[in-house]
Short mmCIF file of C-alpha atoms in Angstrom, two decimals:
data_model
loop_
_atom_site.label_atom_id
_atom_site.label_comp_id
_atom_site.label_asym_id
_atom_site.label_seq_id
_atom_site.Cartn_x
_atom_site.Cartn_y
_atom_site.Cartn_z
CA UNK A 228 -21.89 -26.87 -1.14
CA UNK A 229 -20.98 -28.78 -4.41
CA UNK A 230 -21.64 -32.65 -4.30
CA UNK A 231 -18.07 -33.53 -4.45
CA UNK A 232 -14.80 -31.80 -2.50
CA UNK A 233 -11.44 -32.65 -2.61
CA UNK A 234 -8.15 -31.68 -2.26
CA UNK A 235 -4.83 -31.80 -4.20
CA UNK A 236 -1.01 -32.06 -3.04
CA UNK A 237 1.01 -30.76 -5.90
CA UNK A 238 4.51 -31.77 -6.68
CA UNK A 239 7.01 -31.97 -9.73
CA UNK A 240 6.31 -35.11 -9.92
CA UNK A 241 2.93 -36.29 -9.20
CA UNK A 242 -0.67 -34.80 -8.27
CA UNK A 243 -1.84 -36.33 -4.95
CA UNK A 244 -5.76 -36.12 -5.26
CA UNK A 245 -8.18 -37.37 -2.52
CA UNK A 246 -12.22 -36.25 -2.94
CA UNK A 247 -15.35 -37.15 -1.30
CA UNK A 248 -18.49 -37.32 -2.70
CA UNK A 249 -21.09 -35.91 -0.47
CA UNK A 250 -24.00 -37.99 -1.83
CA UNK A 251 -22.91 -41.20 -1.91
CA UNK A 252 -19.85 -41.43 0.56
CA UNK A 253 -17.75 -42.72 -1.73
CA UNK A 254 -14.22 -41.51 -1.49
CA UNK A 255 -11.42 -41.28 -4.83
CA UNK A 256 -7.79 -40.83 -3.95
CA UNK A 257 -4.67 -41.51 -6.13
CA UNK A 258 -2.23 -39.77 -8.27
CA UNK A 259 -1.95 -38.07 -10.96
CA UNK A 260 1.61 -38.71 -13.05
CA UNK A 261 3.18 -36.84 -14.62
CA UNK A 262 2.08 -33.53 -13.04
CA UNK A 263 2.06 -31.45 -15.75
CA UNK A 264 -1.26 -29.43 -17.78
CA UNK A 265 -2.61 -32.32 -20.22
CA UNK A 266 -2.53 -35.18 -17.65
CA UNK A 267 -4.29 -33.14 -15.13
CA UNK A 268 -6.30 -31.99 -18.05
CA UNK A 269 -7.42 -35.88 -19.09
CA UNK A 270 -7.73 -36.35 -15.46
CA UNK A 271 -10.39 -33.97 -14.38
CA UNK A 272 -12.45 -34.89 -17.89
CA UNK A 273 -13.63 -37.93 -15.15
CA UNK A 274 -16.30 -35.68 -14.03
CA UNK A 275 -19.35 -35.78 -15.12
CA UNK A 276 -20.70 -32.48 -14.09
CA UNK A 277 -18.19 -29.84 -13.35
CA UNK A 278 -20.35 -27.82 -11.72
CA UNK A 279 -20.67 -29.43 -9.05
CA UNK A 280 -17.18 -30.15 -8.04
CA UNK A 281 -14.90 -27.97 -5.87
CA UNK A 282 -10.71 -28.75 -4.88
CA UNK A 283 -8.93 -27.12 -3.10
CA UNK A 284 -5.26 -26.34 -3.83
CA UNK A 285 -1.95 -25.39 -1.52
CA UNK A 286 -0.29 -22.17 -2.93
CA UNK A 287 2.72 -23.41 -3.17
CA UNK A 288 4.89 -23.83 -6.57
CA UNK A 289 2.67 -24.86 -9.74
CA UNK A 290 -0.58 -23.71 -8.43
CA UNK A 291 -1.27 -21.43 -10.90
CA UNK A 292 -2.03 -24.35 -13.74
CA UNK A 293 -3.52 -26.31 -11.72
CA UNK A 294 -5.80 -23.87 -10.91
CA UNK A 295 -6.22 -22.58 -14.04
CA UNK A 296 -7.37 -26.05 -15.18
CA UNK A 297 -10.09 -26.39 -12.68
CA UNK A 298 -11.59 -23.09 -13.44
CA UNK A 299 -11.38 -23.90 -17.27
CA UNK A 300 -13.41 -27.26 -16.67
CA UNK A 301 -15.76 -25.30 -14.88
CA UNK A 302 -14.87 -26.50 -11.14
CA UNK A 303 -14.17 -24.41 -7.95
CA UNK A 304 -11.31 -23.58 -7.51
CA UNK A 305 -9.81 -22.77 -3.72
CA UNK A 306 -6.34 -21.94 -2.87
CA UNK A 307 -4.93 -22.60 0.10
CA UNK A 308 -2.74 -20.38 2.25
CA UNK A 309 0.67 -23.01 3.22
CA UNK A 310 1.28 -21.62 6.50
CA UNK A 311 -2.02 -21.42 8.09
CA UNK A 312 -3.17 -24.41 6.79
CA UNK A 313 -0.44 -25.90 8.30
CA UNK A 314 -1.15 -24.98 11.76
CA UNK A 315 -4.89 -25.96 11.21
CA UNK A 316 -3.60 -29.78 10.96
CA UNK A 317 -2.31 -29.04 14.65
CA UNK A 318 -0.20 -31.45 16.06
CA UNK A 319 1.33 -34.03 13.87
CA UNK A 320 0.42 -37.64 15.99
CA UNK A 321 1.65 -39.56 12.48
CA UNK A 322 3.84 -39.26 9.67
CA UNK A 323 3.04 -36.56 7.19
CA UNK A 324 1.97 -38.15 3.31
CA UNK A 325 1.22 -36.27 0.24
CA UNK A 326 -2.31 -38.27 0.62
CA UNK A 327 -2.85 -36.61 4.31
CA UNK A 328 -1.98 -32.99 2.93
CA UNK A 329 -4.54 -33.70 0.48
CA UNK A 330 -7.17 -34.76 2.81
CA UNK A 331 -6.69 -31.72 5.07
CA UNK A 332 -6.80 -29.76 2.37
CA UNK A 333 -10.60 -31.69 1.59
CA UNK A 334 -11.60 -31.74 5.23
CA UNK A 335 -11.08 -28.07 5.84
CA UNK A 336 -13.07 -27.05 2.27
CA UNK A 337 -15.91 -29.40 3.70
CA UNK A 338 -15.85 -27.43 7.12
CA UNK A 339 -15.67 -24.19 5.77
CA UNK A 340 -12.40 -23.79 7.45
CA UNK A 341 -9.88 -23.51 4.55
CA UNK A 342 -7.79 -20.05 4.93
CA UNK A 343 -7.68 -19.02 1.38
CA UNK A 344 -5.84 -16.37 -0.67
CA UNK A 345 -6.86 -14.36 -4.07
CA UNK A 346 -6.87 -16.22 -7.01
CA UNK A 347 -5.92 -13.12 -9.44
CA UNK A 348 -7.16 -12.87 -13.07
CA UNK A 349 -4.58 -14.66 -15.69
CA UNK A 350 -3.56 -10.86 -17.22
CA UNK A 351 -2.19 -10.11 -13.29
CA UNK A 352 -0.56 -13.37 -13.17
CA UNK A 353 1.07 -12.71 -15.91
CA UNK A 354 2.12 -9.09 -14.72
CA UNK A 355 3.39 -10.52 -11.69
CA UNK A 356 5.69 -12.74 -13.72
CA UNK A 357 7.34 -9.74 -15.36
CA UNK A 358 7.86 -8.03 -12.50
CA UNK A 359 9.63 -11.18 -10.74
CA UNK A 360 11.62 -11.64 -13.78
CA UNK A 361 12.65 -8.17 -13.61
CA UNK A 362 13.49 -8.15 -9.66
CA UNK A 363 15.66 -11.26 -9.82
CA UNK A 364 17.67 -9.94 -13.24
CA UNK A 365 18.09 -7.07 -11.06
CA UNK A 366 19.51 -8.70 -7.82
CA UNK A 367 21.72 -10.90 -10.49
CA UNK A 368 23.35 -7.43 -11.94
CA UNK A 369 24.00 -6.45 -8.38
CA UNK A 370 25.27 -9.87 -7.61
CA UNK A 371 28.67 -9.21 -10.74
CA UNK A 372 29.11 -5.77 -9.74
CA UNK A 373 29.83 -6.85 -5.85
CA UNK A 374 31.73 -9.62 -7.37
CA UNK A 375 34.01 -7.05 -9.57
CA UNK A 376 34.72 -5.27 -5.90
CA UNK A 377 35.75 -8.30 -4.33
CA UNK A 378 38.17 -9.18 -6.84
CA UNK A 379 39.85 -5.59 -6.81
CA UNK A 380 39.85 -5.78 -3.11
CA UNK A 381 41.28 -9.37 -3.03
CA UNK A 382 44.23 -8.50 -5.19
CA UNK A 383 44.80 -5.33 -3.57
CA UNK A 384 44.06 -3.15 -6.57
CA UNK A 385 42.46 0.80 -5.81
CA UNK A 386 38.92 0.84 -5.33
CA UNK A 387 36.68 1.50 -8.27
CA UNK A 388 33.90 3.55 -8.27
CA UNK A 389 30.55 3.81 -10.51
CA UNK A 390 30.81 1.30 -13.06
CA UNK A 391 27.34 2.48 -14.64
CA UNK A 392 29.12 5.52 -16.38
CA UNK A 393 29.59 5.27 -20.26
CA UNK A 394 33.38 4.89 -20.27
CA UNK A 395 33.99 2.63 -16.51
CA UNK A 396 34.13 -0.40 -18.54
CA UNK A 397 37.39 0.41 -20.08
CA UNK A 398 38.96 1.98 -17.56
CA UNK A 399 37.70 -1.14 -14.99
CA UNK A 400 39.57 -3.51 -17.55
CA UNK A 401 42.76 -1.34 -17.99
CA UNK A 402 42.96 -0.95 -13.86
CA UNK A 403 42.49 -5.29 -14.23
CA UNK A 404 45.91 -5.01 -15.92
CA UNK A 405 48.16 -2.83 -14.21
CA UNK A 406 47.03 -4.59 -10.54
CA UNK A 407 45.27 -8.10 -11.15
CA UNK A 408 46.90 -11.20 -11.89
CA UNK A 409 46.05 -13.37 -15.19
CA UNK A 410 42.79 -14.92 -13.44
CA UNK A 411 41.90 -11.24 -11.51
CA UNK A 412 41.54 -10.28 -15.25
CA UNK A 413 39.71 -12.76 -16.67
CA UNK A 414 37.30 -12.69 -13.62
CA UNK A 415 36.55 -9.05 -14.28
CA UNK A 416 36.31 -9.61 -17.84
CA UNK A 417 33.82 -12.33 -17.19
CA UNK A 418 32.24 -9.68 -14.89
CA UNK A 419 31.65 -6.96 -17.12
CA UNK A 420 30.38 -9.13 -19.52
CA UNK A 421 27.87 -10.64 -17.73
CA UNK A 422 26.99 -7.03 -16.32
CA UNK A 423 26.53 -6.12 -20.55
CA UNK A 424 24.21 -8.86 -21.00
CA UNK A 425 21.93 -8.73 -17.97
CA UNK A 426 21.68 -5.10 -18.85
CA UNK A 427 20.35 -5.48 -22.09
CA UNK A 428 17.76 -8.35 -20.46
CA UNK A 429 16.77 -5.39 -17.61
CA UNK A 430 16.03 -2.96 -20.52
CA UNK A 431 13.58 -5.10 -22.60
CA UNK A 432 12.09 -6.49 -19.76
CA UNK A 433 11.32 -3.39 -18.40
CA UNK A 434 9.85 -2.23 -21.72
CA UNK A 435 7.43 -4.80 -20.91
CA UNK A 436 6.86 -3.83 -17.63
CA UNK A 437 6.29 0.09 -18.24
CA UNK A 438 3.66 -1.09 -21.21
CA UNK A 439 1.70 -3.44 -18.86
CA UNK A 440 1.83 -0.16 -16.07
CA UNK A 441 0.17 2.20 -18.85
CA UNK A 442 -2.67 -0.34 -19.59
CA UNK A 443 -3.59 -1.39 -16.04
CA UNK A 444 -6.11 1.33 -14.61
CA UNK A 445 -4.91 0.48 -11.08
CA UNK A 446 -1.10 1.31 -12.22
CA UNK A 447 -2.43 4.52 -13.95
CA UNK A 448 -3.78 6.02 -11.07
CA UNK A 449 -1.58 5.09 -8.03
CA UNK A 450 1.75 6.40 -10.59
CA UNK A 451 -0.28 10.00 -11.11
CA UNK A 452 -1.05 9.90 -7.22
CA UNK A 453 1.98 8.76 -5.27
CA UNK A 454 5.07 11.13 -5.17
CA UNK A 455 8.09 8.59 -5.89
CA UNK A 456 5.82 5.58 -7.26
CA UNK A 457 6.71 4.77 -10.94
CA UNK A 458 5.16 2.46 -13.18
CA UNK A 459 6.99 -0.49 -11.97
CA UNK A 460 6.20 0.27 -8.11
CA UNK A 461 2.62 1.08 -9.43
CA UNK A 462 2.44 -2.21 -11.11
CA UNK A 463 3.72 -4.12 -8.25
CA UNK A 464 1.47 -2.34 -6.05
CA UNK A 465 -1.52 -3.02 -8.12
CA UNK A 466 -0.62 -6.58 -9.08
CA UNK A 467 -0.15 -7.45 -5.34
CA UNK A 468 -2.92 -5.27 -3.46
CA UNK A 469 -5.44 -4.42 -6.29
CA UNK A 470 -9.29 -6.37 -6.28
CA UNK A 471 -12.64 -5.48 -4.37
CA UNK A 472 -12.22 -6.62 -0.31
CA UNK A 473 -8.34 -7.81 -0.53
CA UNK A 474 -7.54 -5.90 2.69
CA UNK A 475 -9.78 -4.97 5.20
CA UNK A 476 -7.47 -2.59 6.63
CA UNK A 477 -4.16 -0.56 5.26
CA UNK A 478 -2.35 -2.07 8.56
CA UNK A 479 -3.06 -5.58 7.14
CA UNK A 480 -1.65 -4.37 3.73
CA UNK A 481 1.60 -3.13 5.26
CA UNK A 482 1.77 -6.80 7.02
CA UNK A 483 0.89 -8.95 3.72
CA UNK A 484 4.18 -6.57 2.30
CA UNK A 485 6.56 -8.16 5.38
CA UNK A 486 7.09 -4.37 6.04
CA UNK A 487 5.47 -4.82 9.63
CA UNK A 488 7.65 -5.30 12.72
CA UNK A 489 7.61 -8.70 14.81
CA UNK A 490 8.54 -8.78 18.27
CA UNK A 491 9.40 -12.43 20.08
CA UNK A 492 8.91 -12.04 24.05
CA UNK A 493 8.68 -14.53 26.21
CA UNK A 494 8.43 -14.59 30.31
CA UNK A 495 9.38 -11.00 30.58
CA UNK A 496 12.00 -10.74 27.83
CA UNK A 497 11.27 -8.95 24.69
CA UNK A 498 14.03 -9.37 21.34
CA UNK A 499 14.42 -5.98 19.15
CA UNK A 500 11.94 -5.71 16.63
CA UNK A 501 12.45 -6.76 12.74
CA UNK A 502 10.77 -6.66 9.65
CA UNK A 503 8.61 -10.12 9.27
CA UNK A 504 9.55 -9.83 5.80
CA UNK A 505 6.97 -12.23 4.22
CA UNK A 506 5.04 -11.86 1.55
CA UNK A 507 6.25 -10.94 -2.33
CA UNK A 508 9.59 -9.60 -2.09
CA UNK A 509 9.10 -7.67 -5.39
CA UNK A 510 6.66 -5.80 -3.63
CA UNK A 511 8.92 -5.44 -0.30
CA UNK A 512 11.78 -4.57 -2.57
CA UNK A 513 9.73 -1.84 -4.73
CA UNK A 514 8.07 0.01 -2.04
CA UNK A 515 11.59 0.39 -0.41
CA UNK A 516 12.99 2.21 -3.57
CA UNK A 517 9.99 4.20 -3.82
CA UNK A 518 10.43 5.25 0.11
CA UNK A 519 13.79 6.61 -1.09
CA UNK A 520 13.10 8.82 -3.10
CA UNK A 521 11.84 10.78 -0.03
CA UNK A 522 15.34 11.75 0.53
CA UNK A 523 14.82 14.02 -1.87
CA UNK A 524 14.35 17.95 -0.61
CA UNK A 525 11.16 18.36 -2.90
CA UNK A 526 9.70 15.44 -1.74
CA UNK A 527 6.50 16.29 -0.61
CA UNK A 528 6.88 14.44 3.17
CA UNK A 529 11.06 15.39 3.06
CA UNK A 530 10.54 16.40 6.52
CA UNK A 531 9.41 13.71 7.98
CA UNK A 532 11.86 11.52 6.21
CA UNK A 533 15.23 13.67 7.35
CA UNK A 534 13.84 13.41 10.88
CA UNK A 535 13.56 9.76 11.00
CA UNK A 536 16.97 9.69 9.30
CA UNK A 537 18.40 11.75 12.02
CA UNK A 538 17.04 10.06 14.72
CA UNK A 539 17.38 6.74 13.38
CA UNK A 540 19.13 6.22 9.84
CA UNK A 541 18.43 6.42 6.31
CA UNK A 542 17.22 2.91 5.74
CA UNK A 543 14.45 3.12 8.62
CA UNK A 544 13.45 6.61 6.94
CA UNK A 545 12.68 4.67 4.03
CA UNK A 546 10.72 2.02 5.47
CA UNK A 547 8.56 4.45 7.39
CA UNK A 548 7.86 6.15 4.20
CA UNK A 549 7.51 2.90 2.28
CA UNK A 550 4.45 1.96 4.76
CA UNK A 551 3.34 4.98 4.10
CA UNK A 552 3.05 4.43 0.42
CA UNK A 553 1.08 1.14 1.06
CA UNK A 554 -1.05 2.50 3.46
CA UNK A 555 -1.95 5.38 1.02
CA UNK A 556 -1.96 2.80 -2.38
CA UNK A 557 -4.20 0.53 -0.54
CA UNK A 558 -6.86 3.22 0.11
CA UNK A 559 -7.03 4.33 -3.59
CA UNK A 560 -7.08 0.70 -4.78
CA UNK A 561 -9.63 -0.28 -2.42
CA UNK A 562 -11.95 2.69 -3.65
CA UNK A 563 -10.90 1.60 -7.52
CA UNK A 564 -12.12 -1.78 -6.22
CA UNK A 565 -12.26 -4.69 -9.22
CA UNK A 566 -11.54 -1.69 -11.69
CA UNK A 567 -8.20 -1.62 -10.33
CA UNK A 568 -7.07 -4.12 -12.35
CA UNK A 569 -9.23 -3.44 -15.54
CA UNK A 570 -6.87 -3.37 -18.78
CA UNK A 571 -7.23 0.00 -20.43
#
C-alpha cells in the first residue's frame, strides 16, 4: 500500500483533491484551478516521492490527462468505474460535494474496494479517438440525408431514392425546383452540401483508421479470422476488448458491448427484454454492421441468420450474429493476450 492515497473529482473547472497520508494522519484536500494539464502538472510536483503515492480517478470526461499525468510523475494511477462506485457510497444521508466524491473515491482505494476499469496504453487511446470521430461524422451524414427526406416529404415532392450514386446530387437539386418552395431549395442545397463535406471528413478519417487496423496485431488477426469484420470493426474490437485478463468470460464481453438483454420483473411481472445498451457505442454500433453482413448467402453462418430473420426479423438476426462475433473476437484476443495490442 503506498504511504499516501487519495482521490480526485474532476470537472471543467476545477480538480477536487482530498489524500491521506497513511503515516502521519495528516489529511490534504483542496482544489486544483484551472483543471487543465500544466496546473495539475505544477500541482502533483508537491510530492516528494512519487512512488509512493496512489489516486484514484472517476472515468468520467477528462480522465485520460489526468491520468496520464499521474503515471508520468510516477504515481498510481486507479480509475474508477462511475456507476458502481456510485452504488458503493450507498445511501446518500447528506448532500453530495465534489470534496465527498473525492473522499469515496480515497476511502474505497484504502479498502481495497475501488471497482476499477483498464487504463489502456496512450497508442489505444488514441485509436479509440479515431474511431469515435469516425462513428459520430458518420451518424452526422445520416443525420442531412434524413433531413433531405423530410423536406421532400414536407412539401409534398416524390420520394427520392439513393442519394450516394454519382449523379443523385443533380437530379436531388433539379427535383428541389420543380416541387420545393424558395426555402425547400435552399434547405436541400444546404443539405447536400453539408453531405459533400462530411464525406470528404469520413474518407480521410477513415484512411486513418484502416492504417492504425494494419499496424495493430490484435486488428490483424481478428480482420483475417472473422467473416464480415473489417479493419474498422477489428480495430474497435481490439481497442475495446484487447489486453491480458480484460474478460473473464465471452458472456461478460457481450455485456461490456450493451449487446446483452435486461429484463425488469418485479412481484410476478416480467417487462420484454431489451438491449442494456451500455458500454462504447462505437463498439455496439460496429459489431451490428458486421452482424449484417450475415445476410449475405455466402456467409459462412447464412443459415442461422435467415432463420432468426424468419422467425424474428432482420435486425434481431443481426444482433444474434453480432454476439456471436464478440464471443468469437474475445476468445482470439484473450489467447493474443497483451500482444493484442502490440503495434506492428
Amino acid at each position: 500500500m503506498p504511504s499516501i492515497v487519495g482521490g480526485l473529482d474532476i470537472h471543467r473547472k476545477q480538480i477536487t483533491f482530498d489524500y491521506l497520508d497513511l503515516a502521519t494522519g495528516e489529511v490534504g484536500c483542496g482544489q486544483v484551478a484551472p483543471a487543465d494539464r500544466a496546473h495539475l502538472r505544477a500541482w502533483l510536483a508537491r510530492f516528494e516521492h512519487p512512488g509512493e503515492v496512489a489516486f484514484a480517478v472517476e472515468a468520467c470526461t477528462g480522465w485520460r490527462y489526468v491520468t496520464g499525468e499521474l503515471q508520468r510523475a510516477g504515481m498510481e494511477a486507479h480509475l474508477a468505474e462511475p456507476a458502481d462506485t456510485a452504488a458503493a457510497r450507498g445511501r446518500k444521508r447528506r448532500a453530495k460535494t465534489d470534496r465527498a466524491d473525492a473522499r469515496l473515491q480515497r476511502d474505497l482505494l484504502i479498502q481495497d474496494r475501488l471497482p476499477e476499469c483498464w487504463i489502456p496504453p496512450e497508442h489505444v487511446l488514441e485509436c479509440r479517438a479515431l474511431l469515435e470521430l469516425y462513428h459520430d461524422l458518420r451518424a452526422e451524414h445520416t443525420a442531412w440525408v434524413q433531413r433531405v427526406h423530410a423536406v421532400l416529404f414536407h412539401q409534398g415532392a416524390p420520394v427520392f431514392h439513393d442519394l450516394s450514386r454519382a449523379g443523385a446530387p443533380a437530379e436531388l437539386a433539379e427535383l428541389a425546383r420543380e416541387h420545393l418552395s424558395l426555402a425547400g431549395q435552399c434547405q436541400i442545397g444546404t443539405c447536400l452540401r453539408m453531405c459533400d463535406a462530411l464525406e470528404a471528413e469520413l474518407t480521410a478519417v477513415r484512411r486513418r483508421v484502416i492504417a492504425a487496423a494494419r499496424h495493430l496485431r490484435g486488428a490483424k488477426v481478428l480482420a483475417e479470422s472473422i467473416y464480415g469484420v473489417g479493419p474498422v470493426t477489428a480495430l474497435a474490437l481490439t481497442c475495446w476488448l484487447g489486453g491480458a485478463g480484460r474478460f473473464s468470460s465471452a458472456r461478460k464481453a457481450v455485456r461490456f458491448a450493451g449487446l446483452d438483454i435486461t429484463v425488469y420483473s418485479s412481484d410476478g411481472k416480467r417487462s420484454p427484454g431489451h438491449l442494456s445498451r451500455q458500454g462504447p457505442p462505437v463498439l455496439r454500433w460496429a459489431v451490428y454492421e458486421a452482424g449484417k453482413t450475415h445476410a449475405r448467402s455466402v456467409a459462412p453462418d447464412h443459415g442461422y441468420y435467415a432463420a432468426v430473420k424468419d422467425r424474428k426479423d432482420g435486425k434481431r438476426a443481426a444482433l444474434s450474429e453480432a454476439r456471436k462475433i464478440i464471443r468469437r473476437a474475445c476468445h482470439i484476443l484473450s489467447e493474443l493476450g497483451d500482444d493484442a495490442l502490440a503495434v506492428v
